[in-house]
PDB file of N, CA and C in Angstrom:
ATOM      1  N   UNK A   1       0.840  -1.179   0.000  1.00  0.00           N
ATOM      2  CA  UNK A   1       0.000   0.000   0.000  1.00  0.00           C
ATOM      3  C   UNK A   1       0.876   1.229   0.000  1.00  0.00           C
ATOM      4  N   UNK A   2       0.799   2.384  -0.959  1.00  0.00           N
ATOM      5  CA  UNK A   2       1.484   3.357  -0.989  1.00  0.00           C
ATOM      6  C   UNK A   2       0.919   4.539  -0.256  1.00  0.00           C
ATOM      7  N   UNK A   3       1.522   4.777   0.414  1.00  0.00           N
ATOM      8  CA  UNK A   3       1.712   5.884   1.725  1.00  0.00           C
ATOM      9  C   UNK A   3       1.161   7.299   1.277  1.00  0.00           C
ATOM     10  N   UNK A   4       0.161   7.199   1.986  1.00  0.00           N
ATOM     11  CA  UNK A   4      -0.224   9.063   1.118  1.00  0.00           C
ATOM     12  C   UNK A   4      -0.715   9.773   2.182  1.00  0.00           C
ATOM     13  N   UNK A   5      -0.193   9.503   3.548  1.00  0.00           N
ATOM     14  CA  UNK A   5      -0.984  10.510   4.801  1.00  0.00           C
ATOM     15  C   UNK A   5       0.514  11.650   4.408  1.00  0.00           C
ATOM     16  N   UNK A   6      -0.117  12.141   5.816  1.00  0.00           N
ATOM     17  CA  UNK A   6       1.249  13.176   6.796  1.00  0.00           C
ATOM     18  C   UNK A   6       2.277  12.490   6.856  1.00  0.00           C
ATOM     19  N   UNK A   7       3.369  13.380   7.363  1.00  0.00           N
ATOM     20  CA  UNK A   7       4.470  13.215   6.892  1.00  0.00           C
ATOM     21  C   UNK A   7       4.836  13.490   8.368  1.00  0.00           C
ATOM     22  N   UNK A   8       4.345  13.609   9.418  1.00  0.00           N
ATOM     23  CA  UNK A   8       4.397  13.932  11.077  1.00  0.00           C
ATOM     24  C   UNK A   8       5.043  12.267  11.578  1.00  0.00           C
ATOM     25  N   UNK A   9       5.508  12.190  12.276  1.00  0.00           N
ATOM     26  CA  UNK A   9       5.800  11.160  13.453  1.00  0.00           C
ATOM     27  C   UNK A   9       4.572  10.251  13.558  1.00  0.00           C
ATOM     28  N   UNK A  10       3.650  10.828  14.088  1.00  0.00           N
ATOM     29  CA  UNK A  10       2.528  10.490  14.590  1.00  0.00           C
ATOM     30  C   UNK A  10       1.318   9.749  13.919  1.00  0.00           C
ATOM     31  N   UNK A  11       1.743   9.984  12.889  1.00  0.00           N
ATOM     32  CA  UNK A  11       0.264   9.522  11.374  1.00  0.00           C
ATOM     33  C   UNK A  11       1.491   8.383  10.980  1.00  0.00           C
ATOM     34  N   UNK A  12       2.741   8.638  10.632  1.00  0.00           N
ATOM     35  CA  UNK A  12       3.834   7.741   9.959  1.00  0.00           C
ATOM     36  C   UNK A  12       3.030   6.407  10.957  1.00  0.00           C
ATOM     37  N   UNK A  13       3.576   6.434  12.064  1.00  0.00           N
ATOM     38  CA  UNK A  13       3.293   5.090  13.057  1.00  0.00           C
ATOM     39  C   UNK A  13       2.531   4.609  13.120  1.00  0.00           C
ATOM     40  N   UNK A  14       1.112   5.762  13.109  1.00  0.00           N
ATOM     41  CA  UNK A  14       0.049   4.991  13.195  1.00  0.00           C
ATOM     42  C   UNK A  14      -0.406   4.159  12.326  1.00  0.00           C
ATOM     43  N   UNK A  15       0.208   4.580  10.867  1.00  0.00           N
ATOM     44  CA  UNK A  15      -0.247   3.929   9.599  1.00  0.00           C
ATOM     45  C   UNK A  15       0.368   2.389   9.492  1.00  0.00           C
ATOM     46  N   UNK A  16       2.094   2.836  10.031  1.00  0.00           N
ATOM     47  CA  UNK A  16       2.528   1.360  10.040  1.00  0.00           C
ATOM     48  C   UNK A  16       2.255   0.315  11.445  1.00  0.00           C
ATOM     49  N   UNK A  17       1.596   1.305  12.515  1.00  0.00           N
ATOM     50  CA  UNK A  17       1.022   0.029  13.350  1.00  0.00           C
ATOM     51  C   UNK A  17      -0.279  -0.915  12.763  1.00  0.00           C
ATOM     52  N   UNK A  18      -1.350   0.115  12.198  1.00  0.00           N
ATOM     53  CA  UNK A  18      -2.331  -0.405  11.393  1.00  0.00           C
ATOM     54  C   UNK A  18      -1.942  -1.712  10.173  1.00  0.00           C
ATOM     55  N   UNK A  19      -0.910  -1.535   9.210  1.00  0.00           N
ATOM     56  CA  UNK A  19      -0.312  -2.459   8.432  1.00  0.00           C
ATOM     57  C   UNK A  19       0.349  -3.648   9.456  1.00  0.00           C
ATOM     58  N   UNK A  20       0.882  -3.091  10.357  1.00  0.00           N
ATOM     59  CA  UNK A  20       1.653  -4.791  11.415  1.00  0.00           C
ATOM     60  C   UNK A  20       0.489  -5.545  11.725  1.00  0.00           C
ATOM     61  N   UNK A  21      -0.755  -4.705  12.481  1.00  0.00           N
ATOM     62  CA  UNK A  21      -1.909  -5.453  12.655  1.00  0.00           C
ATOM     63  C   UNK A  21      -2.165  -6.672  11.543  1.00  0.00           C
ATOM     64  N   UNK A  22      -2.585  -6.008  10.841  1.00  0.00           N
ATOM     65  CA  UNK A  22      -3.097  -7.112   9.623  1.00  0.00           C
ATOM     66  C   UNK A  22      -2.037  -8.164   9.352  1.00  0.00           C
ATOM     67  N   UNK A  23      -0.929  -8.282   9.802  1.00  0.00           N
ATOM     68  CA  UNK A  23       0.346  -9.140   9.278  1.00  0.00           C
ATOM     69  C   UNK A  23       0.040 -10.145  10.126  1.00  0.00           C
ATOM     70  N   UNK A  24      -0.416 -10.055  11.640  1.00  0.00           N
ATOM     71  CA  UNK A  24      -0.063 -10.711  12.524  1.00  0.00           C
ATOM     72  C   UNK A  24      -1.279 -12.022  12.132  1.00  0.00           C
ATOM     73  N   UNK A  25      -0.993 -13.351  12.282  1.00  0.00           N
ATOM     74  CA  UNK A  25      -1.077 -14.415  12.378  1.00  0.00           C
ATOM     75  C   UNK A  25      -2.083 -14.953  13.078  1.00  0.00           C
ATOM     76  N   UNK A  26      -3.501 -14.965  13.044  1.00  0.00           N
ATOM     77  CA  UNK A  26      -4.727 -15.327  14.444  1.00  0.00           C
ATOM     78  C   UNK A  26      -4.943 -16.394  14.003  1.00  0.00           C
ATOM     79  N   UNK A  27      -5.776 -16.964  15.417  1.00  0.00           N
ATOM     80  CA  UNK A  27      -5.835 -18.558  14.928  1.00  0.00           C
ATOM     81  C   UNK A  27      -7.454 -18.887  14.700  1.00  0.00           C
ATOM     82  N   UNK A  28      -7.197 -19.655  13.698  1.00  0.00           N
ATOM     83  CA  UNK A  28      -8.361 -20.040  12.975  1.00  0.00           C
ATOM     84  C   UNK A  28      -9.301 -20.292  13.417  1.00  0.00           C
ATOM     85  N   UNK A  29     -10.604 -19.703  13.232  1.00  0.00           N
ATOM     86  CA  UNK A  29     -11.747 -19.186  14.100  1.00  0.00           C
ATOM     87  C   UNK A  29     -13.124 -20.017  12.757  1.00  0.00           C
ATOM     88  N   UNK A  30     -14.067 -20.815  13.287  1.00  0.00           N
ATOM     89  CA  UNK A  30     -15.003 -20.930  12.968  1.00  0.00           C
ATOM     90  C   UNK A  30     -15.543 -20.129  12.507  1.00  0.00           C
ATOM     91  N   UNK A  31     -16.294 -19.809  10.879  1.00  0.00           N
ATOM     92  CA  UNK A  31     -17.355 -18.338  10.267  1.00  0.00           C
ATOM     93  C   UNK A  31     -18.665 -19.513  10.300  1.00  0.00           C
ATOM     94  N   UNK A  32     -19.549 -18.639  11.209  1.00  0.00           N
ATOM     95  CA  UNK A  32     -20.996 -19.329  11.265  1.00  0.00           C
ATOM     96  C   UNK A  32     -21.946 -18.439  10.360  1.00  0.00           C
ATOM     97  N   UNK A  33     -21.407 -16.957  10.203  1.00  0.00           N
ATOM     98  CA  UNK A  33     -22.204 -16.342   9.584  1.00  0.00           C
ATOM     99  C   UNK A  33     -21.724 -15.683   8.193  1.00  0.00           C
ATOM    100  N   UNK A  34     -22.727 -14.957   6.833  1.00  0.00           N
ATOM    101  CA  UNK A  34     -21.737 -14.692   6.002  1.00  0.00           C
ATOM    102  C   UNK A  34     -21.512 -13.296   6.307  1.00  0.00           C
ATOM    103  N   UNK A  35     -22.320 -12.484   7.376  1.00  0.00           N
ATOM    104  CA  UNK A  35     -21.286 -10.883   8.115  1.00  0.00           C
ATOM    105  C   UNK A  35     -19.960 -11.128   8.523  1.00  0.00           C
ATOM    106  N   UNK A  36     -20.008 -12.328   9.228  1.00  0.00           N
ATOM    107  CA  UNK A  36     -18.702 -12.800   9.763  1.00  0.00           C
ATOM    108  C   UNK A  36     -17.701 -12.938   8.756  1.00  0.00           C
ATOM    109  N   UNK A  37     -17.819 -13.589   7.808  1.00  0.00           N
ATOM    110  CA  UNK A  37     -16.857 -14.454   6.887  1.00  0.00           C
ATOM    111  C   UNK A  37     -16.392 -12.924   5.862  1.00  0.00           C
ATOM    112  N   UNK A  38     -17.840 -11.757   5.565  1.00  0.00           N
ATOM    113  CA  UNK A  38     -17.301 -10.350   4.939  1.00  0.00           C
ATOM    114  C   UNK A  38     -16.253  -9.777   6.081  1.00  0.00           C
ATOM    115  N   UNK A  39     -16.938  -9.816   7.169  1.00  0.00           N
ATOM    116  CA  UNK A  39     -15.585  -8.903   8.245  1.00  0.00           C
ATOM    117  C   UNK A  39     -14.424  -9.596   8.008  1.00  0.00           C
ATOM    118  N   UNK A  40     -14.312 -10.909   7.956  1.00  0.00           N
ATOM    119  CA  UNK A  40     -13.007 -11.191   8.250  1.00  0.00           C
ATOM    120  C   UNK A  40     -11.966 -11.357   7.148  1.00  0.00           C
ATOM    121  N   UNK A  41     -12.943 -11.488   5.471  1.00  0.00           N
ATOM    122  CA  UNK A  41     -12.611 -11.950   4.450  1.00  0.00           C
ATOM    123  C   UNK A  41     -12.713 -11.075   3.325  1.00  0.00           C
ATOM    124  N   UNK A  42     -13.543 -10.320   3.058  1.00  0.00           N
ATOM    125  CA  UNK A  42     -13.701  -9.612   1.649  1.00  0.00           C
ATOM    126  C   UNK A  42     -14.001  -7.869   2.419  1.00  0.00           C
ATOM    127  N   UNK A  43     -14.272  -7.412   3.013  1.00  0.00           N
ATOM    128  CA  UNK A  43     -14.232  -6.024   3.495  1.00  0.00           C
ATOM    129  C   UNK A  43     -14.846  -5.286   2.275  1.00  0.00           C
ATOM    130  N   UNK A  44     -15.343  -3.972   2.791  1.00  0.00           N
ATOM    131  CA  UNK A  44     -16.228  -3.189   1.852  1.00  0.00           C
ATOM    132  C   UNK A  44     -15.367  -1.986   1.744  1.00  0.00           C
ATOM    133  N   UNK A  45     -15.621  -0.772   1.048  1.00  0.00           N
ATOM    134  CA  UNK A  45     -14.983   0.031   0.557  1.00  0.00           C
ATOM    135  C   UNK A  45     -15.270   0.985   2.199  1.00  0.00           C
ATOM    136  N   UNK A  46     -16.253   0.827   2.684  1.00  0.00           N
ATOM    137  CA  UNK A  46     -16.347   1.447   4.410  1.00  0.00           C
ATOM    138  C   UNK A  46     -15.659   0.395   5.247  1.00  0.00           C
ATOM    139  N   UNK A  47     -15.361  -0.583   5.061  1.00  0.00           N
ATOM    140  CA  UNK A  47     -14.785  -1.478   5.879  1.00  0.00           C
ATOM    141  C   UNK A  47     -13.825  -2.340   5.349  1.00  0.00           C
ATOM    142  N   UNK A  48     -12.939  -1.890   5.180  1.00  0.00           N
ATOM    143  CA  UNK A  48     -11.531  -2.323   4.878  1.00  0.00           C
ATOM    144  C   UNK A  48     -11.733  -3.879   5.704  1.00  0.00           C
ATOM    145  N   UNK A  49     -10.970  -5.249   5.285  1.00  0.00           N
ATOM    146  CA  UNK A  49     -10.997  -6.431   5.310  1.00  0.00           C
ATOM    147  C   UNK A  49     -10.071  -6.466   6.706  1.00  0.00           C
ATOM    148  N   UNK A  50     -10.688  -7.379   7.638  1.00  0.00           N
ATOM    149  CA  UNK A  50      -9.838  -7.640   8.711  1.00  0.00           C
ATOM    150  C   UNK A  50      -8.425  -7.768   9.048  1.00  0.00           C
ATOM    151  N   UNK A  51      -8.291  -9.059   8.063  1.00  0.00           N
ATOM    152  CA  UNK A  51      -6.960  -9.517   8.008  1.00  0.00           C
ATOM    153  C   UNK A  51      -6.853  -9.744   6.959  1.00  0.00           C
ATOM    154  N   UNK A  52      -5.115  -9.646   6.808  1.00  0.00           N
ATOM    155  CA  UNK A  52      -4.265  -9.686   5.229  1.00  0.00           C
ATOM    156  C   UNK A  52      -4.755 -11.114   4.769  1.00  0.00           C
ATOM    157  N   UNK A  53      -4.727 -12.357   5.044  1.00  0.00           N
ATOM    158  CA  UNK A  53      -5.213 -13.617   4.705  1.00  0.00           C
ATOM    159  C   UNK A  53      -6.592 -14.250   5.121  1.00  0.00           C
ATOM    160  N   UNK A  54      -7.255 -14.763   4.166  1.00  0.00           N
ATOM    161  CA  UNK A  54      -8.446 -15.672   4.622  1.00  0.00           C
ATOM    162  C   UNK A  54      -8.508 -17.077   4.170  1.00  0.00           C
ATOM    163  N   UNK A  55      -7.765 -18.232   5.141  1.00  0.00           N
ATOM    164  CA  UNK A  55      -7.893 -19.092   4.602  1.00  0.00           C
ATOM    165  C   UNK A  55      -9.143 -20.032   4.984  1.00  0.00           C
ATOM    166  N   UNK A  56      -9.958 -20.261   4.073  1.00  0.00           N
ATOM    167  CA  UNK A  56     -11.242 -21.269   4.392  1.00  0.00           C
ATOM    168  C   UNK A  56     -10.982 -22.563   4.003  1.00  0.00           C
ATOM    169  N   UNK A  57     -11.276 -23.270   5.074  1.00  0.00           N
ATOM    170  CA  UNK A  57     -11.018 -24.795   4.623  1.00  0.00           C
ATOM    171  C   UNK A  57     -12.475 -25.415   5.176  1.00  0.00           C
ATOM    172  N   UNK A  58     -12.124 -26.398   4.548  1.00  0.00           N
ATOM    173  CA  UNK A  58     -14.109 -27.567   4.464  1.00  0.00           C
ATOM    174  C   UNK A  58     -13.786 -28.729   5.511  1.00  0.00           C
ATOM    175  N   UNK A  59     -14.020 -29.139   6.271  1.00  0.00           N
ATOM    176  CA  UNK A  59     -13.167 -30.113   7.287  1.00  0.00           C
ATOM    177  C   UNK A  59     -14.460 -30.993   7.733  1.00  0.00           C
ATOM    178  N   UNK A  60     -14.070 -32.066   7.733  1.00  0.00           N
ATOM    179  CA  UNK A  60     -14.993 -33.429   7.808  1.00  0.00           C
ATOM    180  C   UNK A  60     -15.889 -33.245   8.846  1.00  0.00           C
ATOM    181  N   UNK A  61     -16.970 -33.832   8.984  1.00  0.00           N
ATOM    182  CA  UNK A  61     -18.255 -33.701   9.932  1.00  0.00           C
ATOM    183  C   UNK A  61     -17.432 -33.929  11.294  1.00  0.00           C
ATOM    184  N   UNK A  62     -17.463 -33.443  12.607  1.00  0.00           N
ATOM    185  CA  UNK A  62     -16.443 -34.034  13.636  1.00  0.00           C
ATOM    186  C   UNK A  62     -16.976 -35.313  14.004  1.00  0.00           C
ATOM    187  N   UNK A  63     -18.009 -35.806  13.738  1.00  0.00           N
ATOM    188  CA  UNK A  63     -18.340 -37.096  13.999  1.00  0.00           C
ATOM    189  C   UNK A  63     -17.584 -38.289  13.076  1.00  0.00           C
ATOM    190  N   UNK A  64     -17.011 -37.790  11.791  1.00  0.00           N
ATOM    191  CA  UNK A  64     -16.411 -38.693  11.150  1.00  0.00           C
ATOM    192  C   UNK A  64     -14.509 -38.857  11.610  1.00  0.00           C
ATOM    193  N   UNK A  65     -14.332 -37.576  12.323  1.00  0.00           N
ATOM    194  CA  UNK A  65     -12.724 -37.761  12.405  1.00  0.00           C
ATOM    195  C   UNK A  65     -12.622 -37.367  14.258  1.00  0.00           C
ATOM    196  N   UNK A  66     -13.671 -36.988  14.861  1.00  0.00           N
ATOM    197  CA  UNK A  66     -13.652 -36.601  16.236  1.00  0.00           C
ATOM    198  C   UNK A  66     -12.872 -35.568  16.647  1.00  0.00           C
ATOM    199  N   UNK A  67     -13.189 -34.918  17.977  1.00  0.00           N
ATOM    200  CA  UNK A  67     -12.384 -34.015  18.596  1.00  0.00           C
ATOM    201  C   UNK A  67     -10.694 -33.887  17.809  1.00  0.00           C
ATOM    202  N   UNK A  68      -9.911 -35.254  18.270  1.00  0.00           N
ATOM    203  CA  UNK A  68      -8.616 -34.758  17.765  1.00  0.00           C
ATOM    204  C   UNK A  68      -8.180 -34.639  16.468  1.00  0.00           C
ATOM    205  N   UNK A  69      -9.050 -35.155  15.517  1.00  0.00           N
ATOM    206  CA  UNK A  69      -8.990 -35.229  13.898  1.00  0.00           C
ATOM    207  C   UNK A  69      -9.416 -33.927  13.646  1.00  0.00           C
ATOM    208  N   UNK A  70     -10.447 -32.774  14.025  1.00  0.00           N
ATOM    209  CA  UNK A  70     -10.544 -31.775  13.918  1.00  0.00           C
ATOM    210  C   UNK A  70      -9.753 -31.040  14.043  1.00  0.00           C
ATOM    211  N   UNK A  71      -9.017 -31.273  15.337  1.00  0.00           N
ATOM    212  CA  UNK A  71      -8.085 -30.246  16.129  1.00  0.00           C
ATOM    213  C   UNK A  71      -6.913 -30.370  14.919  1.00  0.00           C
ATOM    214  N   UNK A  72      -6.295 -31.672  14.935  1.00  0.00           N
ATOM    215  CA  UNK A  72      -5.281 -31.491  13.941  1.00  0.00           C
ATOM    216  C   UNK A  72      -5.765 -30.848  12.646  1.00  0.00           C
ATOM    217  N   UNK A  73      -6.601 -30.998  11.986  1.00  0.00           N
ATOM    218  CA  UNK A  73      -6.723 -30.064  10.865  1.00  0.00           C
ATOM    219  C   UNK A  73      -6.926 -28.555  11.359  1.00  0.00           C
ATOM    220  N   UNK A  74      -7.233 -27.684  12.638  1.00  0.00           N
ATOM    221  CA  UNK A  74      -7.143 -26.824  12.531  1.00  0.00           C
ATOM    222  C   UNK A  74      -5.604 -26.301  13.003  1.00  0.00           C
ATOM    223  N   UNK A  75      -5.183 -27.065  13.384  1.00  0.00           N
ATOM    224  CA  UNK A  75      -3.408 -26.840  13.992  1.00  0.00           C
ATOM    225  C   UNK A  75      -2.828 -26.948  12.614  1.00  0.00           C
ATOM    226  N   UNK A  76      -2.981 -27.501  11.358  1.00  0.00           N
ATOM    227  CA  UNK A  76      -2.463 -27.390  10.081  1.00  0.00           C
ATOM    228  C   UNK A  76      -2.801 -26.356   9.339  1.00  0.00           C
ATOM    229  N   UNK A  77      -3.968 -25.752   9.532  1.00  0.00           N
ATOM    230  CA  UNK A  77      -4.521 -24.315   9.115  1.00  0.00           C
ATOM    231  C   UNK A  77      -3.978 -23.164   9.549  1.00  0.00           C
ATOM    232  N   UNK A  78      -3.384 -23.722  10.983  1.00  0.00           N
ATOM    233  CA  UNK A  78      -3.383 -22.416  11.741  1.00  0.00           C
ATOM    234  C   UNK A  78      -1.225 -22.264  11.501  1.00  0.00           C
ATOM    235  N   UNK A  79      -0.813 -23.408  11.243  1.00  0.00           N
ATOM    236  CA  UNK A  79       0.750 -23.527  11.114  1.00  0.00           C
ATOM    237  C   UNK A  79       0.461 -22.931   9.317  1.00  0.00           C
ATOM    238  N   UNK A  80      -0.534 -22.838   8.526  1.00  0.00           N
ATOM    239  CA  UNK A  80      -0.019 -22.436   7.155  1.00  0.00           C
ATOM    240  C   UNK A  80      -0.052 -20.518   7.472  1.00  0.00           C
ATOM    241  N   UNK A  81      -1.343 -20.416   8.322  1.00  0.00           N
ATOM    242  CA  UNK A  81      -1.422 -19.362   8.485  1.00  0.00           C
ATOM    243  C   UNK A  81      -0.061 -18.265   9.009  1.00  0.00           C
ATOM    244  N   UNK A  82       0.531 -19.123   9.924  1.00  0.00           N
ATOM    245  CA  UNK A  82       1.874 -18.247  10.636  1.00  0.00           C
ATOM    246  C   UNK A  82       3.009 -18.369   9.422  1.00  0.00           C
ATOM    247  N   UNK A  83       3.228 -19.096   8.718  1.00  0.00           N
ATOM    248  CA  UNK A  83       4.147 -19.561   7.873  1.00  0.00           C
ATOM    249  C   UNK A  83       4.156 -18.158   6.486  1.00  0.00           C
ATOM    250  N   UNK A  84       2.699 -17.855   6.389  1.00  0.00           N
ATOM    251  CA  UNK A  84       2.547 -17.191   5.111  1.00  0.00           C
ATOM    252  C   UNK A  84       1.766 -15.777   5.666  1.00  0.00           C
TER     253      UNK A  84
END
């Protein structure tokens, strides 16, 4: 993103604390809704997109792979997420 505020101390930082935000790495959160999945994923021209990445993955009924078959697929989501 090319830089077009002030040129003050104060706007500089704030702009690049705002850009670190979005860099940082959260862990993969269930979207139950599609407000949810716009906040976190496609953002509007009033609402800039949560985070720099949205990765959606489709993951087996938990009744077919259980508690820890889930968990590991979200610990593989969540290791691509820090990686990239």
């Amino acid at each position: 993103a090319k830089y077009s505020g002030m040129r003050d101390a104060k706007t500089i930082i704030d702009f690049a604390r705002t850009k670190y935000k979005k860099t940082i790495a959260v862990p993969a959160a269930e979207m139950t809704s599609q407000d949810m999945f716009e906040e976190r994923c496609t953002g509007s021209e009033s609402h800039p997109r949560k985070y720099h990445m949205c990765l959606v993955g489709f993951l087996p009924d938990i009744l077919d792979t259980q508690a820890s078959g889930r968990n590991a697929y979200i610990e593989m989501m969540n290791n691509v997420s820090r990686t990239h």
